[in-house]
Coordinates of C-alpha atoms and ligand atoms in Angstrom, one line a residue:
M30 CA -212.9 71.2 -59.2
K31 CA -214.3 72.9 -56.1
S32 CA -212.1 75.7 -54.9
H33 CA -211.9 78.0 -51.8
D34 CA -209.2 80.1 -50.3
L35 CA -209.4 78.4 -46.9
V36 CA -210.6 74.9 -46.5
I37 CA -211.5 73.9 -42.9
V38 CA -211.8 70.2 -42.3
G39 CA -214.0 69.6 -39.2
A40 CA -217.1 71.3 -37.9
G41 CA -216.5 70.9 -34.2
L42 CA -215.8 73.8 -31.9
A43 CA -212.4 74.4 -33.3
G44 CA -213.4 74.3 -37.0
M45 CA -216.5 76.4 -36.6
R46 CA -214.7 79.0 -34.4
A47 CA -212.0 79.3 -37.1
A48 CA -214.7 79.7 -39.7
V49 CA -216.4 82.5 -37.8
E50 CA -213.0 84.3 -37.8
A51 CA -212.4 83.7 -41.5
V52 CA -215.9 85.2 -42.2
E53 CA -214.9 88.3 -40.2
A54 CA -211.7 88.6 -42.3
N55 CA -213.8 88.3 -45.5
I56 CA -212.2 85.2 -46.7
D57 CA -213.7 82.6 -49.1
V58 CA -213.9 79.8 -46.6
A59 CA -215.7 76.4 -46.6
I60 CA -216.0 73.6 -44.1
I61 CA -215.9 69.9 -44.9
T62 CA -217.2 67.5 -42.3
K63 CA -217.8 63.8 -42.3
I64 CA -220.9 64.1 -40.1
H65 CA -223.5 66.9 -39.6
P66 CA -221.7 69.7 -37.7
L67 CA -224.0 69.4 -34.7
R68 CA -223.0 65.7 -34.3
S69 CA -219.3 66.6 -33.8
H70 CA -217.8 65.2 -30.6
S71 CA -217.7 68.7 -29.1
C72 CA -221.4 68.3 -28.7
A73 CA -220.8 65.6 -26.1
A74 CA -218.7 67.8 -23.8
Q75 CA -220.5 68.0 -20.5
G76 CA -218.7 69.7 -17.6
G77 CA -217.6 73.1 -18.8
V78 CA -215.0 75.5 -20.0
N79 CA -212.3 77.3 -18.0
A80 CA -211.8 81.1 -18.0
A81 CA -210.7 83.5 -15.2
I82 CA -213.7 85.7 -15.5
D83 CA -214.2 86.2 -11.7
P84 CA -212.4 89.3 -10.4
N85 CA -210.9 87.3 -7.6
D86 CA -209.3 84.9 -10.1
S87 CA -206.6 85.8 -12.6
W88 CA -205.3 84.4 -15.9
E89 CA -201.9 84.2 -14.3
V90 CA -203.2 81.6 -11.8
H91 CA -205.0 79.8 -14.6
A92 CA -201.7 79.7 -16.5
Y93 CA -199.8 78.4 -13.5
D94 CA -202.4 75.6 -12.9
T95 CA -202.1 74.7 -16.6
V96 CA -198.3 74.6 -16.6
K97 CA -198.4 72.4 -13.5
G98 CA -201.1 70.2 -14.9
S99 CA -199.1 69.7 -18.1
D100 CA -196.3 68.2 -15.9
Y101 CA -194.0 71.0 -17.1
I102 CA -194.0 70.0 -20.8
G103 CA -196.7 72.4 -22.1
D104 CA -195.3 75.3 -24.1
E105 CA -195.4 78.3 -21.8
D106 CA -196.0 81.0 -24.4
A107 CA -199.0 79.2 -25.8
I108 CA -200.4 78.5 -22.3
E109 CA -200.2 82.2 -21.4
L110 CA -201.8 83.1 -24.7
M111 CA -204.7 80.8 -24.1
T112 CA -205.3 81.7 -20.5
R113 CA -205.0 85.5 -21.2
E114 CA -207.5 85.2 -24.1
A115 CA -209.9 82.9 -22.2
P116 CA -212.2 85.5 -20.5
E117 CA -212.7 87.4 -23.7
A118 CA -213.3 84.2 -25.7
I119 CA -216.0 83.1 -23.3
L120 CA -217.7 86.5 -23.0
E121 CA -217.7 86.6 -26.8
M122 CA -219.6 83.3 -26.8
D123 CA -221.9 84.7 -24.2
R124 CA -222.6 87.7 -26.5
M125 CA -223.3 85.4 -29.4
G126 CA -226.1 84.0 -27.2
C127 CA -224.5 80.9 -25.6
P128 CA -226.8 80.0 -22.7
F129 CA -224.4 79.4 -19.9
S130 CA -225.8 78.6 -16.4
R131 CA -226.2 81.7 -14.3
L132 CA -225.9 82.8 -10.7
E133 CA -228.8 84.6 -8.9
Q134 CA -227.4 88.1 -9.9
G135 CA -226.9 87.0 -13.5
E136 CA -223.2 86.3 -13.7
I137 CA -222.0 83.2 -15.5
A138 CA -221.9 80.3 -13.0
Q139 CA -218.5 78.6 -12.4
R140 CA -217.8 75.2 -10.8
P141 CA -214.7 73.6 -9.4
F142 CA -212.7 71.3 -11.7
G143 CA -209.7 69.0 -11.3
G144 CA -206.3 70.5 -10.8
A145 CA -207.6 74.1 -10.6
S146 CA -206.9 76.4 -7.7
F147 CA -210.1 78.4 -8.3
D148 CA -213.7 77.5 -9.3
R149 CA -213.2 78.7 -12.9
T150 CA -215.2 76.3 -15.0
C151 CA -218.1 78.0 -16.8
Y152 CA -220.9 75.6 -17.6
A153 CA -224.4 75.0 -19.0
A154 CA -225.7 72.3 -16.7
D155 CA -223.9 69.2 -18.0
R156 CA -224.4 70.1 -21.7
T157 CA -221.7 72.8 -22.1
G158 CA -220.3 71.5 -25.5
Q159 CA -223.8 71.2 -26.9
V160 CA -224.7 74.8 -26.3
M161 CA -221.3 76.2 -27.4
L162 CA -221.5 74.2 -30.7
H163 CA -225.1 75.3 -31.4
T164 CA -224.1 78.9 -30.8
L165 CA -221.3 78.8 -33.4
W166 CA -223.5 76.9 -35.9
E167 CA -226.0 79.7 -35.7
Q168 CA -223.3 82.1 -36.7
L169 CA -222.3 80.0 -39.7
V170 CA -225.9 79.6 -40.9
K171 CA -226.3 83.4 -40.6
A172 CA -223.1 84.0 -42.6
K173 CA -224.1 81.3 -45.2
V174 CA -220.7 79.6 -45.0
P175 CA -220.6 76.7 -47.5
V176 CA -220.5 73.4 -45.6
Y177 CA -219.8 70.1 -47.4
Q178 CA -221.7 67.8 -45.0
E179 CA -221.1 64.1 -44.8
C180 CA -218.0 64.4 -47.0
H181 CA -215.1 62.3 -45.7
V182 CA -211.6 63.8 -46.3
L183 CA -209.2 61.1 -47.5
K184 CA -206.1 62.9 -48.5
L185 CA -204.3 66.2 -47.8
V186 CA -202.8 67.3 -51.1
T187 CA -199.5 69.2 -51.6
D188 CA -198.1 70.8 -54.7
S189 CA -194.6 70.3 -56.3
E190 CA -193.2 72.9 -53.9
N191 CA -194.5 71.1 -50.8
H192 CA -197.2 73.7 -50.1
V193 CA -200.7 72.6 -49.2
A194 CA -202.9 72.6 -52.3
G195 CA -206.2 71.2 -50.9
V196 CA -207.9 68.0 -50.0
V197 CA -209.6 65.0 -51.6
A198 CA -212.9 64.0 -50.2
L199 CA -215.5 61.3 -50.6
D200 CA -219.2 62.3 -50.7
I201 CA -220.6 59.6 -48.4
A202 CA -224.1 59.8 -49.9
T203 CA -223.0 59.0 -53.4
G204 CA -219.5 57.6 -53.2
M205 CA -218.2 60.4 -55.5
V206 CA -214.6 61.3 -54.9
F207 CA -213.7 64.9 -55.5
G208 CA -210.9 67.4 -55.0
V209 CA -211.2 70.7 -53.2
R210 CA -208.5 73.2 -54.0
G211 CA -207.4 75.5 -51.1
K212 CA -204.5 77.9 -50.5
A213 CA -204.6 76.7 -46.9
V214 CA -206.2 73.8 -45.0
L215 CA -207.1 74.0 -41.4
M216 CA -207.5 70.6 -39.6
G217 CA -210.1 70.8 -36.9
T218 CA -210.7 67.0 -37.0
G219 CA -210.6 66.2 -33.3
G220 CA -209.0 63.4 -31.4
Y221 CA -208.3 59.6 -31.7
G222 CA -210.0 58.0 -28.8
R223 CA -211.0 55.0 -30.9
V224 CA -207.4 53.8 -30.8
F225 CA -208.6 52.3 -27.5
I226 CA -211.4 49.9 -27.1
S227 CA -212.7 51.5 -23.8
N228 CA -213.1 55.2 -24.5
T229 CA -215.4 58.1 -24.0
N230 CA -215.3 59.2 -27.6
A231 CA -217.7 59.3 -30.5
T232 CA -217.2 56.5 -33.1
T233 CA -216.0 59.2 -35.5
N234 CA -213.0 60.2 -33.3
T235 CA -210.5 58.3 -35.4
G236 CA -207.8 61.0 -35.6
D237 CA -208.1 61.3 -39.4
G238 CA -206.6 64.8 -39.7
M239 CA -203.5 63.8 -37.7
A240 CA -202.9 60.7 -39.9
L241 CA -203.5 62.6 -43.1
A242 CA -201.1 65.4 -42.0
L243 CA -198.5 62.9 -41.0
R244 CA -198.6 61.2 -44.4
A245 CA -198.5 64.6 -46.2
G246 CA -195.2 65.5 -44.4
A247 CA -196.3 67.4 -41.2
P248 CA -194.9 66.2 -37.9
L249 CA -197.1 65.1 -35.0
A250 CA -196.0 65.7 -31.4
D251 CA -196.4 64.1 -28.0
M252 CA -198.5 61.2 -29.2
E253 CA -197.6 59.0 -26.2
F254 CA -199.6 61.2 -23.9
V255 CA -203.2 59.9 -23.9
Q256 CA -205.5 61.0 -21.2
F257 CA -207.5 58.4 -19.3
H258 CA -210.6 60.0 -17.7
P259 CA -211.3 58.7 -14.2
T260 CA -215.0 58.3 -14.6
G261 CA -216.0 56.4 -17.8
L262 CA -219.1 54.2 -17.1
L263 CA -217.9 50.7 -16.4
T264 CA -219.6 48.8 -19.2
S265 CA -219.9 51.4 -22.1
G266 CA -217.0 53.8 -21.3
I267 CA -219.5 56.7 -21.8
L268 CA -218.3 59.7 -19.8
V269 CA -219.5 60.9 -16.4
T270 CA -218.3 64.5 -16.3
E271 CA -215.6 65.6 -13.9
G272 CA -218.3 68.2 -12.9
A273 CA -219.9 65.3 -10.9
R274 CA -216.8 65.4 -8.6
G275 CA -216.7 69.2 -8.9
E276 CA -220.2 69.3 -7.5
G277 CA -218.9 67.2 -4.6
G278 CA -219.1 63.5 -5.7
Y279 CA -216.8 60.9 -3.9
L280 CA -214.8 58.1 -5.3
V281 CA -215.2 55.0 -3.2
D282 CA -214.0 51.3 -3.2
K283 CA -216.3 48.3 -3.1
E284 CA -216.7 48.7 0.7
G285 CA -217.8 52.3 0.3
N286 CA -214.5 53.8 1.6
R287 CA -213.1 57.0 0.0
F288 CA -209.6 56.4 -1.1
M289 CA -208.3 59.6 -2.8
E290 CA -206.8 61.1 0.4
K291 CA -204.0 58.5 0.2
Y292 CA -203.0 59.7 -3.3
A293 CA -203.8 63.4 -3.2
P294 CA -204.2 64.6 0.4
S295 CA -205.3 68.1 -0.3
K296 CA -207.3 68.0 -3.6
K297 CA -208.6 64.4 -3.2
E298 CA -211.2 63.7 -5.9
L299 CA -210.3 67.0 -7.6
A300 CA -206.6 66.2 -8.2
S301 CA -205.7 66.2 -11.9
R302 CA -206.9 63.4 -14.1
D303 CA -203.7 61.4 -14.5
V304 CA -203.3 61.3 -10.7
V305 CA -207.0 60.2 -10.1
S306 CA -206.9 57.6 -12.9
R307 CA -203.7 56.0 -11.5
A308 CA -205.2 56.0 -8.0
E309 CA -208.3 54.2 -9.2
Q310 CA -206.3 51.7 -11.3
T311 CA -204.1 50.9 -8.2
E312 CA -207.2 50.3 -6.1
I313 CA -208.6 48.0 -8.8
M314 CA -205.4 46.1 -9.2
E315 CA -205.0 45.7 -5.4
G316 CA -208.5 44.1 -5.2
R317 CA -210.6 46.9 -3.7
G318 CA -212.6 47.4 -6.9
D319 CA -215.4 45.4 -8.2
N320 CA -215.6 43.7 -11.6
G321 CA -212.8 45.8 -13.0
G322 CA -214.3 49.1 -11.8
I323 CA -214.6 51.4 -8.8
F324 CA -217.5 53.7 -7.7
L325 CA -218.6 57.3 -8.0
D326 CA -220.9 58.1 -5.2
L327 CA -223.3 61.1 -5.6
R328 CA -226.0 60.1 -3.2
H329 CA -225.0 62.7 -0.5
L330 CA -225.5 65.6 -3.0
G331 CA -229.3 64.9 -2.8
A332 CA -231.9 64.5 -5.6
E333 CA -232.5 68.2 -6.1
K334 CA -228.8 69.1 -6.9
I335 CA -228.4 66.0 -9.1
L336 CA -231.5 66.8 -11.1
E337 CA -230.6 70.5 -11.5
R338 CA -226.8 70.3 -12.2
L339 CA -226.3 66.7 -13.6
P340 CA -229.5 65.7 -15.3
Q341 CA -227.9 64.2 -18.4
I342 CA -225.4 62.2 -16.2
R343 CA -228.3 60.7 -14.3
Q344 CA -230.1 59.7 -17.4
L345 CA -227.0 58.2 -19.1
T346 CA -226.3 56.2 -15.9
I347 CA -229.9 54.9 -15.7
D348 CA -230.0 54.0 -19.4
L349 CA -226.5 52.5 -19.8
E350 CA -225.6 51.2 -16.4
G351 CA -229.0 50.5 -14.9
V352 CA -228.1 52.6 -11.8
D353 CA -229.9 55.7 -10.6
P354 CA -227.2 57.8 -8.9
I355 CA -229.8 59.4 -6.6
H356 CA -230.0 56.0 -4.9
A357 CA -226.8 54.0 -5.7
P358 CA -223.1 54.6 -6.5
I359 CA -222.1 54.6 -10.2
P360 CA -219.6 51.9 -11.4
V361 CA -216.8 53.6 -13.3
R362 CA -213.3 53.0 -14.5
P363 CA -210.5 55.0 -16.1
T364 CA -211.3 55.3 -19.8
A365 CA -209.3 56.7 -22.8
H366 CA -210.6 60.2 -23.3
Y367 CA -208.3 62.8 -24.9
S368 CA -205.3 63.1 -27.2
M369 CA -202.8 65.5 -25.8
G370 CA -200.7 64.9 -28.9
G371 CA -201.5 66.0 -32.4
I372 CA -200.4 68.0 -35.4
R373 CA -197.4 70.1 -34.2
T374 CA -198.1 73.8 -34.6
D375 CA -196.7 77.1 -33.3
A376 CA -198.7 79.2 -30.9
Y377 CA -200.8 80.5 -33.8
G378 CA -201.8 77.1 -35.2
A379 CA -199.3 77.0 -38.2
S380 CA -197.6 73.6 -38.8
P381 CA -194.2 73.4 -40.4
L382 CA -195.9 72.2 -43.6
K383 CA -196.7 75.4 -45.5
G384 CA -200.4 76.2 -45.7
L385 CA -201.4 73.5 -43.1
Y386 CA -203.0 74.8 -39.9
A387 CA -204.5 72.9 -37.0
A388 CA -206.6 73.7 -34.0
G389 CA -208.5 71.9 -31.2
E390 CA -207.9 68.4 -30.3
A391 CA -206.3 67.6 -33.6
A392 CA -203.5 70.0 -32.8
C393 CA -200.6 70.0 -30.4
V394 CA -200.0 73.7 -29.8
S395 CA -199.0 72.5 -27.0
V396 CA -201.0 73.8 -24.1
H397 CA -201.8 70.5 -22.4
G398 CA -198.3 69.0 -22.4
A399 CA -198.4 65.6 -20.7
N400 CA -201.8 66.0 -19.1
R401 CA -204.8 68.2 -19.9
L402 CA -206.8 69.9 -17.2
G403 CA -210.6 69.4 -17.4
G404 CA -212.3 72.3 -19.0
N405 CA -209.2 73.4 -20.8
S406 CA -210.1 71.6 -24.1
L407 CA -213.3 73.4 -24.9
L408 CA -211.2 76.5 -24.2
D409 CA -208.3 75.4 -26.4
A410 CA -210.7 74.7 -29.2
T411 CA -212.4 78.1 -28.8
V412 CA -209.3 80.3 -28.3
F413 CA -207.1 78.6 -30.8
G414 CA -209.9 78.1 -33.3
K415 CA -210.2 81.9 -33.3
I416 CA -206.4 82.6 -33.3
T417 CA -205.7 79.9 -36.0
G418 CA -208.7 81.0 -38.1
K419 CA -207.2 84.5 -38.1
A420 CA -203.6 83.3 -38.9
A421 CA -204.8 81.1 -41.8
S422 CA -207.0 83.9 -43.1
D423 CA -203.9 86.3 -43.1
Y424 CA -201.9 83.6 -44.9
V425 CA -204.3 83.0 -47.7
K426 CA -204.6 86.7 -48.5
S427 CA -201.0 86.8 -49.9
R428 CA -201.0 83.4 -51.6
P429 CA -201.5 82.7 -55.3
E430 CA -203.9 79.9 -56.4
P431 CA -202.1 76.6 -55.8
N432 CA -201.5 74.0 -58.4
F433 CA -203.7 71.1 -57.4
P434 CA -202.2 67.9 -59.0
D435 CA -204.8 66.0 -60.9
E436 CA -203.4 62.6 -60.0
A437 CA -204.3 63.2 -56.3
V438 CA -208.0 62.4 -56.9
A439 CA -207.1 59.4 -59.1
E440 CA -204.9 58.0 -56.4
V441 CA -207.7 58.1 -53.8
R442 CA -210.1 56.5 -56.3
E443 CA -207.6 53.7 -56.9
H444 CA -207.0 53.1 -53.2
I445 CA -210.8 52.7 -52.6
R446 CA -211.1 50.4 -55.6
E447 CA -208.3 48.3 -54.1
I448 CA -209.9 48.0 -50.7
K449 CA -213.2 46.9 -52.3
M450 CA -211.4 44.3 -54.4
H451 CA -209.7 42.3 -51.6
E452 CA -210.7 38.7 -51.7
D453 CA -212.7 37.3 -48.8
F454 CA -209.9 35.8 -46.7
G455 CA -209.0 38.7 -44.5
L456 CA -210.5 40.2 -41.3
R457 CA -213.4 42.6 -41.3
P458 CA -212.4 46.2 -40.3
V459 CA -214.4 45.9 -37.0
E460 CA -212.6 42.7 -36.1
L461 CA -209.1 44.0 -36.8
H462 CA -210.0 47.2 -34.9
A463 CA -211.3 45.3 -31.9
R464 CA -208.1 43.3 -31.7
M465 CA -205.8 46.4 -31.9
A466 CA -207.9 48.6 -29.7
S467 CA -208.2 45.9 -27.0
A468 CA -204.4 45.4 -27.1
M469 CA -203.9 49.2 -26.8
N470 CA -206.0 49.2 -23.6
S471 CA -204.2 46.3 -22.1
F472 CA -200.7 47.1 -23.0
C473 CA -200.5 50.9 -23.5
G474 CA -203.1 52.1 -20.9
V475 CA -203.0 53.9 -17.6
F476 CA -199.8 52.0 -16.5
R477 CA -197.3 50.9 -19.1
T478 CA -195.1 47.9 -18.3
P479 CA -191.9 46.9 -20.3
E480 CA -193.5 43.5 -21.1
G481 CA -196.8 45.1 -22.3
L482 CA -195.0 47.6 -24.5
E483 CA -192.8 44.9 -25.9
Q484 CA -195.8 42.8 -26.7
I485 CA -197.8 45.5 -28.4
S486 CA -194.8 46.6 -30.4
T487 CA -194.2 43.1 -31.8
Q488 CA -197.8 43.0 -33.1
K489 CA -197.3 46.0 -35.3
D490 CA -196.0 44.4 -38.5
G491 CA -198.6 41.6 -38.3
R492 CA -201.3 44.2 -38.0
R493 CA -200.1 46.2 -41.0
Q494 CA -200.0 42.9 -43.0
R495 CA -203.5 42.0 -42.0
Y496 CA -204.7 45.4 -42.9
K497 CA -203.5 44.9 -46.5
Q498 CA -205.9 41.9 -46.7
I499 CA -208.8 43.5 -45.0
H500 CA -212.2 42.5 -46.3
I501 CA -215.3 44.6 -46.7
D502 CA -218.7 43.1 -47.5
D503 CA -220.3 46.2 -48.9
K504 CA -219.1 47.1 -52.4
S505 CA -221.7 49.8 -53.1
N506 CA -221.1 53.5 -53.4
A507 CA -223.9 55.0 -51.4
F508 CA -223.4 55.3 -47.6
N509 CA -220.7 52.6 -47.6
M510 CA -219.9 52.6 -43.9
D511 CA -217.9 49.5 -44.2
L512 CA -215.5 51.3 -46.5
L513 CA -215.3 54.3 -44.1
R514 CA -214.5 52.0 -41.1
A515 CA -211.7 50.5 -43.2
V516 CA -210.1 53.9 -44.1
E517 CA -210.5 55.1 -40.6
L518 CA -208.8 52.0 -39.3
E519 CA -205.8 52.7 -41.5
N520 CA -205.5 56.1 -39.7
L521 CA -205.9 54.5 -36.3
I522 CA -203.2 51.9 -37.1
D523 CA -200.7 54.7 -37.9
L524 CA -201.6 56.7 -34.8
A525 CA -201.4 53.6 -32.5
E526 CA -197.9 53.0 -33.9
C527 CA -196.9 56.6 -33.0
I528 CA -198.3 56.2 -29.5
V529 CA -196.5 53.0 -28.8
R530 CA -193.2 54.3 -30.4
G531 CA -193.3 57.4 -28.2
A532 CA -194.2 55.4 -25.1
I533 CA -191.3 53.0 -25.5
A534 CA -188.8 55.7 -26.2
R535 CA -189.8 57.9 -23.2
T536 CA -188.0 56.3 -20.3
E537 CA -189.7 58.3 -17.6
S538 CA -193.2 58.9 -16.1
R539 CA -194.8 62.2 -16.8
G540 CA -198.4 63.3 -16.7
A541 CA -200.6 60.6 -18.4
H542 CA -197.5 58.5 -19.5
S543 CA -196.7 56.2 -16.6
R544 CA -194.0 53.6 -16.9
T545 CA -193.7 51.0 -14.1
D546 CA -190.0 50.6 -14.9
F547 CA -189.3 54.3 -14.9
P548 CA -191.7 55.7 -12.2
K549 CA -190.1 59.1 -11.9
R550 CA -190.2 62.2 -14.0
D551 CA -186.8 62.9 -15.5
D552 CA -186.5 66.6 -16.3
A553 CA -182.8 66.5 -17.2
Q554 CA -183.3 64.1 -20.1
W555 CA -187.0 64.3 -20.9
R556 CA -188.4 67.8 -20.6
K557 CA -188.9 67.8 -24.3
H558 CA -191.6 67.1 -27.0
S559 CA -191.6 63.9 -29.0
L560 CA -191.9 64.6 -32.8
F561 CA -193.2 61.9 -35.2
S562 CA -192.6 62.1 -38.9
W563 CA -193.4 59.8 -41.8
N564 CA -190.5 58.6 -43.9
R565 CA -192.1 58.3 -47.3
D566 CA -189.4 56.2 -48.9
Q567 CA -189.3 53.5 -46.2
G568 CA -193.0 53.9 -45.1
V569 CA -192.0 54.1 -41.4
V570 CA -192.6 56.6 -38.6
E571 CA -189.4 58.4 -37.4
L572 CA -188.9 59.9 -34.0
S573 CA -187.1 63.1 -33.0
Y574 CA -187.3 65.7 -30.2
E575 CA -187.8 69.4 -29.7
D576 CA -187.3 71.6 -26.6
V577 CA -190.3 72.9 -24.6
R578 CA -190.8 76.6 -25.2
T579 CA -190.2 78.2 -21.8
I580 CA -190.3 81.9 -20.9
G581 CA -188.2 81.9 -17.8
K582 CA -190.8 82.6 -15.1
E583 CA -189.7 81.4 -11.7
S584 CA -193.1 79.9 -10.8
Y585 CA -192.9 77.7 -13.9
I586 CA -189.7 76.0 -12.9
P587 CA -190.5 72.3 -12.5
K588 CA -191.1 71.0 -9.1
E589 CA -192.7 67.9 -7.6
R590 CA -196.4 67.9 -8.6
V591 CA -198.6 67.3 -5.6
Y592 CA -202.3 68.0 -5.2
Ligands
FAD610 C1 -217.7 62.8 -23.7 C2 -216.7 63.9 -23.7 C3 -216.9 65.0 -22.8 C4 -216.0 66.1 -22.8 N1 -216.2 67.1 -21.9 C5 -215.4 68.1 -21.9 C6 -215.6 69.2 -21.0 O1 -216.5 69.3 -20.2 N2 -214.7 70.3 -21.1 C7 -213.7 70.3 -21.9 O2 -212.9 71.3 -21.9 N3 -213.5 69.3 -22.8 C8 -214.3 68.2 -22.8 N4 -214.1 67.2 -23.7 C9 -213.0 67.3 -24.7 C10 -213.6 68.3 -25.8 O3 -214.9 68.1 -26.0 C11 -212.9 68.0 -27.2 O4 -211.5 67.9 -27.0 C12 -213.2 69.1 -28.1 O5 -214.6 69.4 -28.2 C13 -212.7 68.8 -29.5 O6 -213.2 69.7 -30.4 P1 -212.7 69.8 -31.9 O7 -213.3 70.9 -32.6 O8 -211.2 69.7 -31.9 O9 -213.1 68.4 -32.5 P2 -214.5 67.6 -32.6 O10 -215.6 68.3 -31.9 O11 -214.2 66.2 -32.3 O12 -214.9 67.7 -34.2 C14 -214.2 67.0 -35.2 C15 -214.8 67.3 -36.5 O13 -213.9 66.8 -37.5 C16 -214.7 66.2 -38.5 N5 -213.8 65.2 -39.2 C17 -213.0 64.3 -38.6 N6 -212.4 63.6 -39.5 C18 -212.8 64.0 -40.7 C19 -212.6 63.6 -42.1 N7 -211.8 62.6 -42.4 N8 -213.3 64.2 -43.0 C20 -214.1 65.2 -42.8 N9 -214.4 65.7 -41.5 C21 -213.8 65.0 -40.5 C22 -215.9 65.7 -37.8 O14 -217.0 65.5 -38.7 C23 -216.2 66.8 -36.8 O15 -217.0 67.8 -37.4 C24 -214.9 66.1 -23.7 C25 -214.8 65.1 -24.6 C26 -215.6 64.0 -24.6 C27 -215.4 62.9 -25.5

């Protein structure tokens, strides 16, 4: 049996930042990741990371923007913690050698981003996540942190006292299933964009950590809040960064008319994402779009600016959409992008399940509430990666070696054997996934209608039934991607159920959750977090609620959100 004091699942920005902190604290830490660390989705982040590093800006204004952006359901203590720590967290990355773009005099360059009242998004051209991830990876290589690469975690293990005892993982190259004992486990497993068919996410973003935590007894929070990014490429869903609008890009209808002024008179294209996505969807539904999409026009920025600031965007658009943004508008549409919900934690990353910590997109701290601001997620992963890494390191120092139950590994082996044995009369994982994810886009997307929610809710039992008969063609042990798609799908099914349950129960519209039958925000009844827990005996998800953590600042009192 492998054994470490702290086991971090996930080598994205959150997991790696946490590991750096554990190394500082002299903790025996290891990372397990289902893909090579540098392929984590953080690497795809383009536009930038927010921090009030300009003397004319302040963390208080950043905090206010974030509270407002969250539609008044973010936890105010955690938001203040994140925005206060932000400048130091970014300067720390800078000192580690992160090559941010610079101004003439050498200061870190910052660009405007949606929902922000100051140009506070630090960036490295349109490859910010990539440079941040590489910077942290260098630190881990230097510190020789053990990394179990291409090992897929399939179970979060608890002991008889309901304390976390480690994980069970599958070595993808060999098919070997093995246990890793840990006094604490930190989930940095990212989001669940693949619940939706049209999304900006990597194929690996299947919310594994959230589903494993749920089944092990930790609550998830705010799962109904799913961010739709206004500018996914029309055909592939691949992201065009908000930085493209930050640099001055316009959204236009099929006649070339700008329309954002109708919806957000002051901020226009740079209103927060929920507002812009709803505006686009309305234009599309009212017939002013084209082929299910709308357009992002960058032509007026000129070739030089596009080539300097948005080189990757130009290439992606040429390769995937057949359009050169220097010469033509880019067809885009709102596309599932970010999970505001996740494993419920306190402001220091601890979940109610003893020994389980979470950071980054897998966690719901909650700093993003009902709607995340662009540039606040790389920040969340960096700041709370650090804070949670420290909290988990402190925790393991005083804990004895846990008792890892032997049967945990056997159970996972048996589960895999069962999936491989199913007779050939069920659906393939990709087919069942496509059905579910298409339905999620249609019925639980930007706008949620009572009929759509009803329809998707009634499909739930049939889907679980079909999953039980799922068929995989590949029965081998080495690199069995068929098997991995099947176990990931199991997680997506659980998470989709939470999203739909939360969306049906929340009879209001707030942030990214927009109900056509309840178009207004209802603070009296709904200024609270949804909590999802797994009832082991009945095998169902249960819903309860928790108050938002407020700190009594007058400027944070909810008011109408206009941009
Ligand atoms: C295209 C795109 C662009 C974005 N641009 C920006 C931006 O400009 N600014 C911004 O602030 N935010 C942006 N975001 C959001 C932001 O990038 C992510 O929220 C953030 O990087 C998530 O980091 P993370 O460390 O939580 O997870 P990830 O980077 O997603 O890493 C997850 C890790 O978990 C591992 N893992 C998952 N499941 C398992 C398992 N079962 N077993 C073992 N390992 C597992 C994976 O291998 C991976 O290493 C963007 C997101 C996308 C999709």
